[in-house]
XYZ file of C-alpha atoms in Angstrom:
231
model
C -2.743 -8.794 -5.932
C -0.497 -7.331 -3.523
C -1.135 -5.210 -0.350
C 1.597 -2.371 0.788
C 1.175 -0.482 3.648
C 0.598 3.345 3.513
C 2.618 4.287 6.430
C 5.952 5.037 8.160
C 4.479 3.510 11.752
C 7.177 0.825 12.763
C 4.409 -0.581 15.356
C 2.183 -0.463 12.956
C 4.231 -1.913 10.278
C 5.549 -4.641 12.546
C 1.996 -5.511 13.364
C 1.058 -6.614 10.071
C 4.265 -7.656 9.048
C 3.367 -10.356 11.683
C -0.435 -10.886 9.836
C 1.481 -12.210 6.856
C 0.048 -9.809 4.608
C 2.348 -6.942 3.858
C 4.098 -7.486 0.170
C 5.337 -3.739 0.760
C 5.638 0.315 2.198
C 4.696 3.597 0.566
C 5.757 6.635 2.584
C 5.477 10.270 1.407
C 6.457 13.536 3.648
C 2.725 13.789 4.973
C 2.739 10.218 6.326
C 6.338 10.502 7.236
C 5.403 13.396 9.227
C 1.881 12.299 10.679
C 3.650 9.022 11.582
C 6.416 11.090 13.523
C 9.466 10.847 10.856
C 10.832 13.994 11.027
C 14.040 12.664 10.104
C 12.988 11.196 6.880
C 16.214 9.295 6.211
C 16.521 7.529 9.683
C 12.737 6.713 9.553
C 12.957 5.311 5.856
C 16.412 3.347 7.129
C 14.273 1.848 9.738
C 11.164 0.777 8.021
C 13.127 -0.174 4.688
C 15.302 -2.934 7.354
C 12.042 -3.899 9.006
C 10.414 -5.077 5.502
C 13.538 -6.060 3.524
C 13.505 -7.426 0.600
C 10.133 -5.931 0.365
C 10.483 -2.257 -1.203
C 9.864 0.797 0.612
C 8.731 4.029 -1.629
C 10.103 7.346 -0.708
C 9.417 10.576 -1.935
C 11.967 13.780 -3.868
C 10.350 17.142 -1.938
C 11.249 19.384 -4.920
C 9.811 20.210 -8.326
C 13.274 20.934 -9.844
C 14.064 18.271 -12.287
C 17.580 17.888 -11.664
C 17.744 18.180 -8.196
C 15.047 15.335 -8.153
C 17.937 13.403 -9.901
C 20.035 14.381 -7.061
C 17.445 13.334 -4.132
C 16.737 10.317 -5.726
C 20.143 9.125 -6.385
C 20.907 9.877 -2.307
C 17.573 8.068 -1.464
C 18.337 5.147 -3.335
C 21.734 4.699 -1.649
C 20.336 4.418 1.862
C 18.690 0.662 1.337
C 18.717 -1.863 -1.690
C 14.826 -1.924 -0.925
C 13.978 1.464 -1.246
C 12.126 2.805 -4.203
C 12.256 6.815 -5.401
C 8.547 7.738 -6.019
C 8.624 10.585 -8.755
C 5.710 12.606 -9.618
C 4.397 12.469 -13.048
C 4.222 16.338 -13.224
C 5.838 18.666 -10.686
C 3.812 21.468 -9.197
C 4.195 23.812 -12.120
C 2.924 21.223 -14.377
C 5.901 20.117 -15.875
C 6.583 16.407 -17.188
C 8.626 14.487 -14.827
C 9.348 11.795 -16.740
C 12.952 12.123 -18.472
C 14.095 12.042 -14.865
C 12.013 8.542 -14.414
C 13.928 8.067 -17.607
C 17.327 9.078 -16.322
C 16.554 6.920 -12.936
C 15.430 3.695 -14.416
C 18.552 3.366 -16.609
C 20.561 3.767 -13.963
C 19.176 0.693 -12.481
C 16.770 2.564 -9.828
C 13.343 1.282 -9.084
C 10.519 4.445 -9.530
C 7.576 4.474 -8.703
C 5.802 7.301 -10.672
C 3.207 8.889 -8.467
C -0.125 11.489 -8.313
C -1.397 9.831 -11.633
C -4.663 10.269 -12.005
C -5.535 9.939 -15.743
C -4.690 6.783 -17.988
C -2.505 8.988 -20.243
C -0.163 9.503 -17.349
C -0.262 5.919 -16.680
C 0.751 5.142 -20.430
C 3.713 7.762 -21.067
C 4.778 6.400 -17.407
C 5.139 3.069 -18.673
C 6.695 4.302 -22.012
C 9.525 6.300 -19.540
C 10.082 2.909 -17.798
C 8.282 3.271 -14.261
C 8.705 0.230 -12.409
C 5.306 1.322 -10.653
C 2.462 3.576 -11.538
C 0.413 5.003 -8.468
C -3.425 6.084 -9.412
C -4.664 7.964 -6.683
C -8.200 6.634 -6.966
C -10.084 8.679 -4.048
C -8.961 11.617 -5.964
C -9.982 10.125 -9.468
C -13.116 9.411 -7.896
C -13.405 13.524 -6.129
C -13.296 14.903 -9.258
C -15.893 12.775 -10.962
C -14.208 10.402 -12.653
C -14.521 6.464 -12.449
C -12.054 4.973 -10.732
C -12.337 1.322 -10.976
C -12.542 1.838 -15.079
C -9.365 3.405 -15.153
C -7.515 0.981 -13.150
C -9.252 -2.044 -15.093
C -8.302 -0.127 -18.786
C -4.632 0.420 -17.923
C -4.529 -3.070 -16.074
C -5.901 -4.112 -19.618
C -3.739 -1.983 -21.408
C -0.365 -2.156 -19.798
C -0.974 -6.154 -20.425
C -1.479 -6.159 -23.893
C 1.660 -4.360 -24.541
C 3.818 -6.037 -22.695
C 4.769 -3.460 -20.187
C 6.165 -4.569 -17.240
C 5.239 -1.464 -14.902
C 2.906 -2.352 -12.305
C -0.416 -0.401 -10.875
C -0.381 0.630 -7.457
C -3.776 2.004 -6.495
C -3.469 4.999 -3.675
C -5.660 7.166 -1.840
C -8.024 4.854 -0.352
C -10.769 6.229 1.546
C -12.501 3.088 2.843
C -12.820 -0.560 2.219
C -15.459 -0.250 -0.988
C -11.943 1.236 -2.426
C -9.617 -1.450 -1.666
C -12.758 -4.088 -2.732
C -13.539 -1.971 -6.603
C -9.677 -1.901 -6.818
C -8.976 -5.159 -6.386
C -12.023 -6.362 -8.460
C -10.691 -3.824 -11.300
C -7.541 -5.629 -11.433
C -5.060 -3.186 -9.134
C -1.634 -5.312 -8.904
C -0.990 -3.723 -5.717
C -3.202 -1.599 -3.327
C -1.172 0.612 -0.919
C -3.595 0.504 2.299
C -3.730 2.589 5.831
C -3.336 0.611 8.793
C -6.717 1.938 10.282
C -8.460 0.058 6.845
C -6.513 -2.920 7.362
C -8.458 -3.357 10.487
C -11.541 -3.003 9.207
C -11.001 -4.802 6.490
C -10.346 -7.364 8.786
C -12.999 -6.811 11.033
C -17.150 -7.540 10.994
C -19.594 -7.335 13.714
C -21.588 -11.133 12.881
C -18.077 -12.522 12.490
C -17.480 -11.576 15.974
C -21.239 -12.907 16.902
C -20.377 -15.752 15.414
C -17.222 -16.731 16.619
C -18.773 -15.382 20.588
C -21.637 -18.060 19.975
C -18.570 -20.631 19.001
C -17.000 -20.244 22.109
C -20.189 -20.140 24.205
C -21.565 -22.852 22.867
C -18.240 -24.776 23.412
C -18.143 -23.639 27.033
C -21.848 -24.885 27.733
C -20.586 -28.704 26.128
C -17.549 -28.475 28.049
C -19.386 -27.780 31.367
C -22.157 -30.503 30.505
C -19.166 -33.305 29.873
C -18.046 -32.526 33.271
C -21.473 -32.546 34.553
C -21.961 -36.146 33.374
C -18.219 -37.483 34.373
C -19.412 -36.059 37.903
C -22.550 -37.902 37.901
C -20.745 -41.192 36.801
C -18.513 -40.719 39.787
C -21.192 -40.994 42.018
């Protein structure tokens, strides 16, 4: 399983760059903007240089088909890395995925995104998606079972030979990233402020404070004894 980062934060991108445990970047406008990219192409320049070869997902911002075409095309061209992130129906409800289509026989990477039923997931791998996002906090508001639907179209998407791979989105906590992974996610695209806590526990802190305590006291009684022995 892989782990991309959710976010357009170069600190915060750098910082776990440095963890060895980044395989990636998803960006859309909201994080772009919450993360202070209001110039989405400079931002997605930067953060696509910072994680090369790793890829970088950027978003079209328009529910016309052919000027999706256009966007992508332009957002392709600003790194090797970066990957065009197409939703699988535009605002109006209309299929997106002759322009997947179009883009991955031109030799772009897409990442098909806002799926959130396994029929979207199997006419995205049928339109050649080189990634399939299930936002699974928003499976999971309406009702539905997450963790089945990534584990059926992990199933599925393997016993057909598809190549696209699951990206699992809209995490909420850690439970998330933990029933994703378990359900057999290929990649989980993860907020920096979950990375931490996924990282974090209060008795492995305990534990490692009584290490180093413990340590301390033998240390001071060795020097103890070498002080007696000088005497």
């Amino acid at each position: 399983m892989e782990i991309f980062l959710d976010s357009a934060n170069l600190r915060e991108i750098e910082k776990w760059l440095a963890q060895g445990v980044v395989d990636g970047v998803t960006t859309n406008p909201s994080v772009l903007l919450k993360d202070g990219g209001f110039d989405m192409e400079e931002r997605a320049r930067q953060v696509a240089a910072l994680v090369n070869p790793r890829p970088v997902s950027v978003e079209v911002t328009t529910n016309d088909l052919e000027e999706m075409l256009t966007q992508a095309r332009t957002l392709a061209a600003w790194a090797p890395n970066i990957v065009i992130k197409i939703p699988v129906i535009n605002e109006h409800g209309a299929p997106c995925l002759g322009v997947v289509k179009t883009l991955t026989q031109e030799g772009i990477k897409v990442n098909l995104t806002a799926c959130l039923s396994f029929g979207q997931l199997v006419l995205g791998a049928k339109a050649g998606a080189t990634y399939i996002s299930i936002f699974a906090g928003r499976v999971s508001d309406e009702g539905g079972d997450a963790p089945l639907l990534i584990g059926q179209s992990a199933d599925w998407l393997r016993e057909w030979g598809y190549p696209s791979r699951i990206i699992v989105g809209s995490i909420r906590g850690v439970i998330d990233i933990q029933q994703a992974a378990i359900a057999g996610a290929h990649i989980i695209t993860i907020p920096p402020q979950l990375l931490d806590k996924m990282a974090d526990h209060k008795y492995t802190r305990d534990t490692v404070r009584g290490f180093v305590q413990d340590a301390r006291k033998a240390l001071e009684r060795v020097e103890e004894l070498r002080a007696q022995a000088r005497r």
